[in-house]
Amino acid sequence: MSDEFEAAGAAIEGGLLAKAVEDESGDAIEGPSGQCLNCNSQVAGNYCTNCGQPLHVHRSIGALWHDILHGVLHFEGKFWRTIPLLAWKPGDLTRRYVRGERARFISPMALFLFSIFLMFAVFSFLGSPFDSNDLTDGDFSDAVATQSQQAEDQIKLKTDLLDTVGPVGQTKLREQITELKRERNVLAMMTAEVKRERNALAMMTAEELPYPQVGLGENEFQIGALNEDGTINPNSNISTGSISWDKRLNNALKKANANPSLLLYKLKANGYKFAWLLIPISVPFVWLTMVGRRGYRFYDHAVFATYSIAFMSLLFIFCAVLAAIGVPDDLWAPLLIAYPPFHIYRQLRHAYKLGRLEAIVRSIVMYLFVIISIILFLIVLLTLGVLG
């Protein structure tokens, strides 16, 4: 039950933090007639012309909940004006915000903070909604073992047929046997029947098990060996050429092997804490994507990247909720896979006023940069999780 309260609190906290970074006036306070208690300026109407704070006050429980709801939903109609544009016309939203329409819409950073905290709340409440409960670990192992045995039977059958066919038939059979051995080897790796420390290239060969150990080439360093069950061998060593780094990395790997659940928890926690790193990582790649287009500054690229990341987070949350309530994969999976590229295309085209062909070409480049950005972010998380 505490997880549910924690999730609800995280969602409210995200809304209030988002409210804190919005360029808005403070809450109303009762004060002397004609004087603003925020900046002490003289007020002629209901709002201060200097700071924008309302003159009158509402000191009730209803007013408190009103403030909380405004914090979560980002004030009046800003939420409902921003989300539809972000979902369907992200380029128009980006361009209008950059050009000065900032009081009408939620700021990129406020929306980003809200989406990250909402994601934390949703996944704290739902757990892992994308995990399938239909297939257990035992069922998976049995299925892999069955396929592996079928591959072995086919290899034996085709090997017995080699002496009964001509040269052309033998060539085809050998190719089929080689392909079956590769399939068998991959299945063996999945069930930990092959020693993990064997060279990864051996998995793609047709050699019989166990595979020969492949020596390391010059200027290569040895990474930690693994046990048969895939865990790190505590006696393995890493050699990077630096004694201090070798010691630190080996100790970190031993800790990760001793408590992998702690490492997973660190990765998850760091993912929320350092999600903001996606923005500085992404902005240079947006700039590279728009090389050759004059009149745009890094601020414009930052608004583009922040709105895009916020939308992808909200889309991921939406699909996670659909999966959690039992909506079939055929309905939400295409949305999660196909809509992000289309969204990036629309945002690029309308935010930077590109033609269709130019927008398609630059979108393809952007997709590659998105993959690179995600990889860099995951490397940072893994480094923080292992060495932190």
Tab-separated table of C-alpha atoms in Angstrom:
chain	number	residue	atom	x	y	z
A	1	MET	CA	0.000	0.000	0.000
A	2	SER	CA	2.919	2.309	0.677
A	3	ASP	CA	3.972	1.988	-2.967
A	4	GLU	CA	0.607	3.374	-4.092
A	5	PHE	CA	0.897	6.377	-1.764
A	6	GLU	CA	4.486	6.886	-2.894
A	7	ALA	CA	3.404	6.807	-6.529
A	8	ALA	CA	0.603	9.320	-5.940
A	9	GLY	CA	2.971	11.550	-4.024
A	10	ALA	CA	5.516	11.404	-6.826
A	11	ALA	CA	2.910	12.475	-9.381
A	12	ILE	CA	1.828	15.430	-7.228
A	13	GLU	CA	5.456	16.315	-6.522
A	14	GLY	CA	6.170	16.314	-10.236
A	15	GLY	CA	3.286	18.668	-10.882
A	16	LEU	CA	4.362	21.022	-8.126
A	17	LEU	CA	7.952	21.028	-9.342
A	18	ALA	CA	6.695	21.737	-12.833
A	19	LYS	CA	4.680	24.600	-11.408
A	20	ALA	CA	7.808	25.955	-9.725
A	21	VAL	CA	9.666	26.362	-13.024
A	22	GLU	CA	6.689	27.972	-14.797
A	23	ASP	CA	6.892	31.723	-15.377
A	24	GLU	CA	3.757	32.494	-13.371
A	25	SER	CA	2.709	34.821	-10.584
A	26	GLY	CA	2.559	33.712	-6.971
A	27	ASP	CA	-0.570	32.614	-5.104
A	28	ALA	CA	-2.988	35.268	-3.882
A	29	ILE	CA	-2.561	36.731	-0.382
A	30	GLU	CA	-4.859	38.989	1.654
A	31	GLY	CA	-3.389	42.413	2.191
A	32	PRO	CA	-4.155	46.100	2.663
A	33	SER	CA	-6.419	47.547	0.018
A	34	GLY	CA	-4.495	48.822	-2.961
A	35	GLN	CA	-1.140	47.285	-1.958
A	36	CYS	CA	0.551	44.117	-3.242
A	37	LEU	CA	2.077	42.042	-0.454
A	38	ASN	CA	4.503	40.417	-2.871
A	39	CYS	CA	6.305	43.537	-4.129
A	40	ASN	CA	4.572	46.342	-2.138
A	41	SER	CA	3.459	48.073	-5.321
A	42	GLN	CA	0.191	49.968	-5.507
A	43	VAL	CA	-2.589	47.929	-7.131
A	44	ALA	CA	-5.366	49.609	-9.084
A	45	GLY	CA	-7.297	46.462	-10.028
A	46	ASN	CA	-7.495	42.821	-8.992
A	47	TYR	CA	-3.909	42.009	-10.041
A	48	CYS	CA	-0.589	43.705	-9.484
A	49	THR	CA	0.705	45.314	-12.672
A	50	ASN	CA	4.292	44.856	-11.480
A	51	CYS	CA	4.461	41.155	-10.539
A	52	GLY	CA	1.048	39.845	-11.582
A	53	GLN	CA	0.021	38.559	-8.145
A	54	PRO	CA	-3.736	38.617	-7.338
A	55	LEU	CA	-4.794	41.030	-4.633
A	56	HIS	CA	-7.455	38.900	-2.930
A	57	VAL	CA	-7.055	35.662	-0.995
A	58	HIS	CA	-8.941	32.398	-0.430
A	59	ARG	CA	-7.773	30.690	2.768
A	60	SER	CA	-9.795	27.486	2.692
A	61	ILE	CA	-9.168	23.766	2.254
A	62	GLY	CA	-10.848	24.035	-1.126
A	63	ALA	CA	-8.334	26.688	-2.135
A	64	LEU	CA	-5.489	24.389	-1.061
A	65	TRP	CA	-6.778	21.537	-3.245
A	66	HIS	CA	-7.343	24.048	-6.024
A	67	ASP	CA	-3.668	25.022	-5.850
A	68	ILE	CA	-2.599	21.359	-5.856
A	69	LEU	CA	-4.708	20.578	-8.909
A	70	HIS	CA	-3.372	23.636	-10.669
A	71	GLY	CA	0.140	22.512	-9.825
A	72	VAL	CA	-0.467	19.041	-11.242
A	73	LEU	CA	-2.370	20.173	-14.322
A	74	HIS	CA	-0.232	23.275	-14.940
A	75	PHE	CA	-2.723	26.057	-14.396
A	76	GLU	CA	-6.128	26.537	-15.937
A	77	GLY	CA	-6.195	25.535	-19.596
A	78	LYS	CA	-2.448	25.474	-20.300
A	79	PHE	CA	-2.358	21.713	-19.945
A	80	TRP	CA	-5.233	21.209	-22.379
A	81	ARG	CA	-3.815	23.714	-24.856
A	82	THR	CA	-0.349	22.158	-24.803
A	83	ILE	CA	-0.965	18.397	-24.869
A	84	PRO	CA	-3.048	18.241	-28.090
A	85	LEU	CA	-0.490	20.354	-29.936
A	86	LEU	CA	2.374	18.321	-28.497
A	87	ALA	CA	0.745	15.093	-29.649
A	88	TRP	CA	-0.320	16.071	-33.162
A	89	LYS	CA	1.364	19.378	-34.067
A	90	PRO	CA	4.622	19.375	-32.104
A	91	GLY	CA	6.378	21.532	-34.682
A	92	ASP	CA	3.779	24.290	-34.368
A	93	LEU	CA	4.023	24.143	-30.576
A	94	THR	CA	7.825	24.352	-30.700
A	95	ARG	CA	7.859	27.253	-33.156
A	96	ARG	CA	5.165	29.227	-31.333
A	97	TYR	CA	6.879	28.780	-27.972
A	98	VAL	CA	10.269	29.836	-29.351
A	99	ARG	CA	8.748	32.901	-31.017
A	100	GLY	CA	7.223	34.155	-27.786
A	101	GLU	CA	3.860	32.476	-27.073
A	102	ARG	CA	5.026	31.236	-23.688
A	103	ALA	CA	2.183	32.215	-21.373
A	104	ARG	CA	-0.288	30.078	-23.348
A	105	PHE	CA	1.647	26.813	-23.126
A	106	ILE	CA	3.462	24.692	-20.572
A	107	SER	CA	7.174	25.369	-20.721
A	108	PRO	CA	9.324	22.509	-22.076
A	109	MET	CA	11.191	22.006	-18.797
A	110	ALA	CA	7.996	22.003	-16.717
A	111	LEU	CA	6.426	19.414	-19.004
A	112	PHE	CA	9.628	17.362	-18.941
A	113	LEU	CA	9.751	17.352	-15.128
A	114	PHE	CA	6.093	16.403	-14.913
A	115	SER	CA	6.519	13.531	-17.390
A	116	ILE	CA	9.540	12.114	-15.559
A	117	PHE	CA	7.860	12.201	-12.152
A	118	LEU	CA	4.666	10.797	-13.636
A	119	MET	CA	6.670	7.957	-15.174
A	120	PHE	CA	8.221	7.221	-11.787
A	121	ALA	CA	4.773	7.224	-10.171
A	122	VAL	CA	3.181	5.016	-12.832
A	123	PHE	CA	5.923	2.403	-12.843
A	124	SER	CA	6.088	2.393	-9.050
A	125	PHE	CA	2.380	1.613	-9.044
A	126	LEU	CA	2.224	-0.783	-12.013
A	127	GLY	CA	5.594	-2.508	-11.724
A	128	SER	CA	6.553	-3.856	-15.169
A	129	PRO	CA	3.364	-3.664	-17.260
A	130	PHE	CA	5.104	-4.840	-20.440
A	131	ASP	CA	6.134	-8.173	-18.930
A	132	SER	CA	4.039	-11.067	-20.160
A	133	ASN	CA	2.564	-13.325	-17.487
A	134	ASP	CA	1.592	-16.007	-19.970
A	135	LEU	CA	5.070	-17.508	-20.215
A	136	THR	CA	6.963	-18.471	-17.064
A	137	ASP	CA	10.706	-19.024	-16.794
A	138	GLY	CA	10.139	-22.775	-16.656
A	139	ASP	CA	7.965	-22.720	-19.760
A	140	PHE	CA	10.604	-20.695	-21.569
A	141	SER	CA	13.386	-23.122	-20.629
A	142	ASP	CA	11.269	-26.096	-21.677
A	143	ALA	CA	10.475	-24.475	-25.012
A	144	VAL	CA	14.143	-23.717	-25.691
A	145	ALA	CA	15.166	-27.250	-24.677
A	146	THR	CA	12.536	-28.716	-27.023
A	147	GLN	CA	13.751	-26.624	-29.949
A	148	SER	CA	17.350	-27.548	-29.171
A	149	GLN	CA	16.496	-31.267	-29.163
A	150	GLN	CA	14.621	-30.908	-32.448
A	151	ALA	CA	17.678	-29.252	-33.977
A	152	GLU	CA	19.894	-32.094	-32.728
A	153	ASP	CA	17.540	-34.673	-34.255
A	154	GLN	CA	17.585	-32.859	-37.591
A	155	ILE	CA	21.393	-32.680	-37.531
A	156	LYS	CA	21.647	-36.433	-36.888
A	157	LEU	CA	19.094	-37.235	-39.598
A	158	LYS	CA	20.763	-35.095	-42.248
A	159	THR	CA	24.226	-36.392	-41.296
A	160	ASP	CA	23.018	-39.979	-41.885
A	161	LEU	CA	21.721	-38.941	-45.315
A	162	LEU	CA	25.098	-37.608	-46.493
A	163	ASP	CA	26.271	-41.014	-47.766
A	164	THR	CA	23.044	-41.690	-49.672
A	165	VAL	CA	23.033	-38.648	-51.987
A	166	GLY	CA	25.244	-37.292	-54.734
A	167	PRO	CA	27.768	-34.415	-54.584
A	168	VAL	CA	25.136	-31.721	-55.205
A	169	GLY	CA	22.861	-33.148	-52.529
A	170	GLN	CA	25.763	-33.414	-50.090
A	171	THR	CA	26.565	-29.725	-50.571
A	172	LYS	CA	22.984	-28.727	-49.787
A	173	LEU	CA	22.833	-31.062	-46.789
A	174	ARG	CA	26.082	-29.672	-45.369
A	175	GLU	CA	24.705	-26.136	-45.656
A	176	GLN	CA	21.541	-27.205	-43.854
A	177	ILE	CA	23.550	-28.995	-41.159
A	178	THR	CA	25.703	-25.899	-40.646
A	179	GLU	CA	22.611	-23.715	-40.256
A	180	LEU	CA	21.084	-26.196	-37.793
A	181	LYS	CA	24.282	-26.226	-35.733
A	182	ARG	CA	24.231	-22.453	-35.553
A	183	GLU	CA	20.642	-22.566	-34.369
A	184	ARG	CA	21.543	-25.263	-31.839
A	185	ASN	CA	24.450	-23.206	-30.537
A	186	VAL	CA	22.325	-20.088	-30.088
A	187	LEU	CA	19.744	-22.102	-28.145
A	188	ALA	CA	22.521	-23.574	-26.032
A	189	MET	CA	23.738	-20.088	-25.178
A	190	MET	CA	20.203	-19.112	-24.129
A	191	THR	CA	20.016	-22.001	-21.657
A	192	ALA	CA	23.541	-21.494	-20.296
A	193	GLU	CA	24.676	-24.882	-21.612
A	194	VAL	CA	27.697	-23.272	-23.235
A	195	LYS	CA	30.382	-21.666	-21.153
A	196	ARG	CA	29.919	-17.914	-21.330
A	197	GLU	CA	33.639	-17.198	-21.348
A	198	ARG	CA	34.033	-18.727	-24.813
A	199	ASN	CA	34.596	-16.220	-27.576
A	200	ALA	CA	31.338	-14.773	-28.929
A	201	LEU	CA	32.394	-15.549	-32.482
A	202	ALA	CA	32.255	-19.247	-31.708
A	203	MET	CA	28.485	-18.996	-31.361
A	204	MET	CA	28.230	-18.219	-35.064
A	205	THR	CA	30.364	-21.172	-36.161
A	206	ALA	CA	29.359	-24.758	-36.794
A	207	GLU	CA	32.055	-26.277	-34.574
A	208	GLU	CA	31.101	-28.896	-32.012
A	209	LEU	CA	30.852	-27.871	-28.375
A	210	PRO	CA	32.811	-26.882	-26.405
A	211	TYR	CA	34.381	-24.152	-28.525
A	212	PRO	CA	38.116	-23.511	-28.483
A	213	GLN	CA	39.262	-20.447	-26.594
A	214	VAL	CA	40.267	-17.612	-28.898
A	215	GLY	CA	43.338	-15.681	-27.860
A	216	LEU	CA	43.356	-11.927	-27.386
A	217	GLY	CA	45.038	-9.783	-29.979
A	218	GLU	CA	47.588	-7.089	-29.414
A	219	ASN	CA	46.341	-3.892	-27.681
A	220	GLU	CA	43.248	-5.747	-26.396
A	221	PHE	CA	42.446	-6.127	-22.714
A	222	GLN	CA	40.795	-9.008	-20.934
A	223	ILE	CA	37.339	-8.468	-19.509
A	224	GLY	CA	36.014	-10.409	-16.542
A	225	ALA	CA	35.233	-14.058	-17.189
A	226	LEU	CA	31.758	-15.419	-16.512
A	227	ASN	CA	30.592	-18.583	-14.851
A	228	GLU	CA	28.363	-21.078	-16.620
A	229	ASP	CA	25.257	-19.444	-15.159
A	230	GLY	CA	26.267	-16.074	-16.569
A	231	THR	CA	27.483	-14.530	-13.296
A	232	ILE	CA	30.839	-12.817	-13.034
A	233	ASN	CA	33.691	-14.981	-11.870
A	234	PRO	CA	35.074	-13.279	-8.752
A	235	ASN	CA	38.558	-14.507	-9.620
A	236	SER	CA	38.530	-12.828	-13.035
A	237	ASN	CA	40.507	-9.672	-13.610
A	238	ILE	CA	40.207	-6.622	-15.823
A	239	SER	CA	43.320	-5.069	-17.254
A	240	THR	CA	42.995	-1.549	-18.676
A	241	GLY	CA	46.626	-0.539	-18.275
A	242	SER	CA	45.949	1.486	-15.118
A	243	ILE	CA	46.425	-0.247	-11.772
A	244	SER	CA	44.058	2.074	-9.909
A	245	TRP	CA	41.303	1.701	-12.524
A	246	ASP	CA	41.820	-2.073	-12.667
A	247	LYS	CA	41.324	-2.327	-8.910
A	248	ARG	CA	38.279	-0.077	-8.929
A	249	LEU	CA	36.594	-1.872	-11.832
A	250	ASN	CA	37.266	-5.326	-10.411
A	251	ASN	CA	35.851	-4.333	-7.028
A	252	ALA	CA	32.806	-2.806	-8.714
A	253	LEU	CA	32.180	-5.958	-10.764
A	254	LYS	CA	32.498	-8.153	-7.681
A	255	LYS	CA	29.933	-6.007	-5.864
A	256	ALA	CA	27.610	-6.174	-8.863
A	257	ASN	CA	27.970	-9.952	-8.976
A	258	ALA	CA	27.367	-10.292	-5.245
A	259	ASN	CA	24.187	-8.194	-5.348
A	260	PRO	CA	22.798	-7.811	-8.902
A	261	SER	CA	19.418	-6.648	-7.587
A	262	LEU	CA	21.142	-3.652	-5.995
A	263	LEU	CA	22.770	-2.812	-9.332
A	264	LEU	CA	19.383	-2.999	-11.047
A	265	TYR	CA	17.890	-0.736	-8.396
A	266	LYS	CA	20.719	1.772	-8.887
A	267	LEU	CA	20.168	1.780	-12.644
A	268	LYS	CA	16.462	2.422	-12.172
A	269	ALA	CA	16.998	5.147	-9.578
A	270	ASN	CA	19.702	6.841	-11.637
A	271	GLY	CA	17.436	6.706	-14.666
A	272	TYR	CA	14.977	9.023	-12.915
A	273	LYS	CA	17.610	11.177	-11.223
A	274	PHE	CA	19.668	11.792	-14.337
A	275	ALA	CA	16.920	11.805	-16.969
A	276	TRP	CA	17.696	15.493	-17.476
A	277	LEU	CA	21.012	14.434	-19.023
A	278	LEU	CA	19.049	13.424	-22.112
A	279	ILE	CA	18.575	17.129	-22.880
A	280	PRO	CA	22.265	18.206	-23.034
A	281	ILE	CA	23.088	14.923	-24.770
A	282	SER	CA	20.400	15.462	-27.410
A	283	VAL	CA	20.814	19.181	-28.155
A	284	PRO	CA	24.164	18.890	-30.015
A	285	PHE	CA	22.695	16.127	-32.172
A	286	VAL	CA	19.678	18.296	-33.009
A	287	TRP	CA	22.119	21.026	-34.021
A	288	LEU	CA	24.027	18.570	-36.213
A	289	THR	CA	20.768	17.449	-37.796
A	290	MET	CA	19.942	21.048	-38.729
A	291	VAL	CA	23.361	21.957	-40.107
A	292	GLY	CA	22.848	24.252	-43.080
A	293	ARG	CA	19.676	25.904	-41.753
A	294	ARG	CA	20.345	29.484	-40.663
A	295	GLY	CA	18.431	31.533	-38.136
A	296	TYR	CA	18.175	28.932	-35.377
A	297	ARG	CA	19.992	29.016	-32.058
A	298	PHE	CA	20.843	26.414	-29.455
A	299	TYR	CA	17.879	27.611	-27.403
A	300	ASP	CA	15.564	26.619	-30.260
A	301	HIS	CA	17.185	23.192	-30.435
A	302	ALA	CA	16.867	22.801	-26.651
A	303	VAL	CA	13.131	23.570	-26.790
A	304	PHE	CA	12.770	21.068	-29.634
A	305	ALA	CA	14.647	18.330	-27.759
A	306	THR	CA	12.893	18.911	-24.427
A	307	TYR	CA	9.394	18.866	-25.904
A	308	SER	CA	10.265	15.743	-27.894
A	309	ILE	CA	11.644	13.870	-24.868
A	310	ALA	CA	8.639	14.895	-22.768
A	311	PHE	CA	6.234	13.589	-25.393
A	312	MET	CA	8.078	10.280	-25.761
A	313	SER	CA	7.905	9.838	-21.986
A	314	LEU	CA	4.167	10.548	-21.943
A	315	LEU	CA	3.599	8.177	-24.865
A	316	PHE	CA	5.537	5.449	-23.066
A	317	ILE	CA	3.452	6.011	-19.925
A	318	PHE	CA	0.230	5.890	-21.945
A	319	CYS	CA	1.179	2.585	-23.582
A	320	ALA	CA	2.292	1.170	-20.221
A	321	VAL	CA	-1.115	1.953	-18.740
A	322	LEU	CA	-2.839	0.337	-21.737
A	323	ALA	CA	-0.705	-2.782	-21.299
A	324	ALA	CA	-1.395	-2.868	-17.563
A	325	ILE	CA	-5.185	-2.779	-17.975
A	326	GLY	CA	-5.085	-5.645	-20.447
A	327	VAL	CA	-5.360	-3.879	-23.814
A	328	PRO	CA	-4.068	-6.273	-26.529
A	329	ASP	CA	-0.531	-5.728	-27.775
A	330	ASP	CA	-1.824	-5.327	-31.324
A	331	LEU	CA	-3.413	-2.012	-30.335
A	332	TRP	CA	-0.715	-0.222	-28.350
A	333	ALA	CA	2.493	-1.811	-29.726
A	334	PRO	CA	2.152	-0.244	-33.231
A	335	LEU	CA	1.515	3.116	-31.562
A	336	LEU	CA	4.650	2.789	-29.431
A	337	ILE	CA	6.796	1.659	-32.372
A	338	ALA	CA	5.482	3.639	-35.339
A	339	TYR	CA	4.332	6.959	-33.916
A	340	PRO	CA	7.654	8.261	-32.463
A	341	PRO	CA	9.370	8.420	-35.908
A	342	PHE	CA	6.292	10.110	-37.373
A	343	HIS	CA	6.210	12.547	-34.449
A	344	ILE	CA	9.870	13.468	-34.957
A	345	TYR	CA	9.210	14.016	-38.670
A	346	ARG	CA	6.267	16.336	-38.000
A	347	GLN	CA	8.131	18.260	-35.337
A	348	LEU	CA	11.182	18.750	-37.556
A	349	ARG	CA	9.170	19.751	-40.587
A	350	HIS	CA	6.979	22.379	-38.934
A	351	ALA	CA	9.391	23.678	-36.282
A	352	TYR	CA	12.115	24.405	-38.843
A	353	LYS	CA	9.838	24.972	-41.870
A	354	LEU	CA	11.269	22.151	-43.964
A	355	GLY	CA	9.933	20.673	-47.172
A	356	ARG	CA	8.646	17.112	-47.168
A	357	LEU	CA	11.732	15.556	-48.769
A	358	GLU	CA	14.184	17.559	-46.663
A	359	ALA	CA	12.218	16.720	-43.523
A	360	ILE	CA	12.308	12.998	-44.356
A	361	VAL	CA	16.079	13.051	-44.960
A	362	ARG	CA	16.820	15.015	-41.794
A	363	SER	CA	14.430	12.800	-39.821
A	364	ILE	CA	16.394	9.709	-40.856
A	365	VAL	CA	19.562	11.399	-39.611
A	366	MET	CA	17.741	12.339	-36.421
A	367	TYR	CA	16.689	8.710	-35.844
A	368	LEU	CA	20.334	7.642	-35.940
A	369	PHE	CA	21.270	10.397	-33.494
A	370	VAL	CA	18.417	9.339	-31.191
A	371	ILE	CA	19.879	5.830	-31.017
A	372	ILE	CA	23.337	7.258	-30.287
A	373	SER	CA	21.908	9.525	-27.572
A	374	ILE	CA	20.121	6.623	-25.891
A	375	ILE	CA	23.289	4.508	-25.988
A	376	LEU	CA	25.331	7.330	-24.433
A	377	PHE	CA	22.695	7.803	-21.734
A	378	LEU	CA	22.665	4.075	-20.945
A	379	ILE	CA	26.468	4.066	-20.738
A	380	VAL	CA	26.295	6.907	-18.223
A	381	LEU	CA	23.679	5.030	-16.175
A	382	LEU	CA	25.696	1.811	-16.249
A	383	THR	CA	28.855	3.646	-15.210
A	384	LEU	CA	27.063	5.364	-12.347
A	385	GLY	CA	25.437	2.093	-11.312
A	386	VAL	CA	28.645	0.067	-11.308
A	387	LEU	CA	31.069	2.669	-9.970
A	388	GLY	CA	28.627	4.675	-7.857
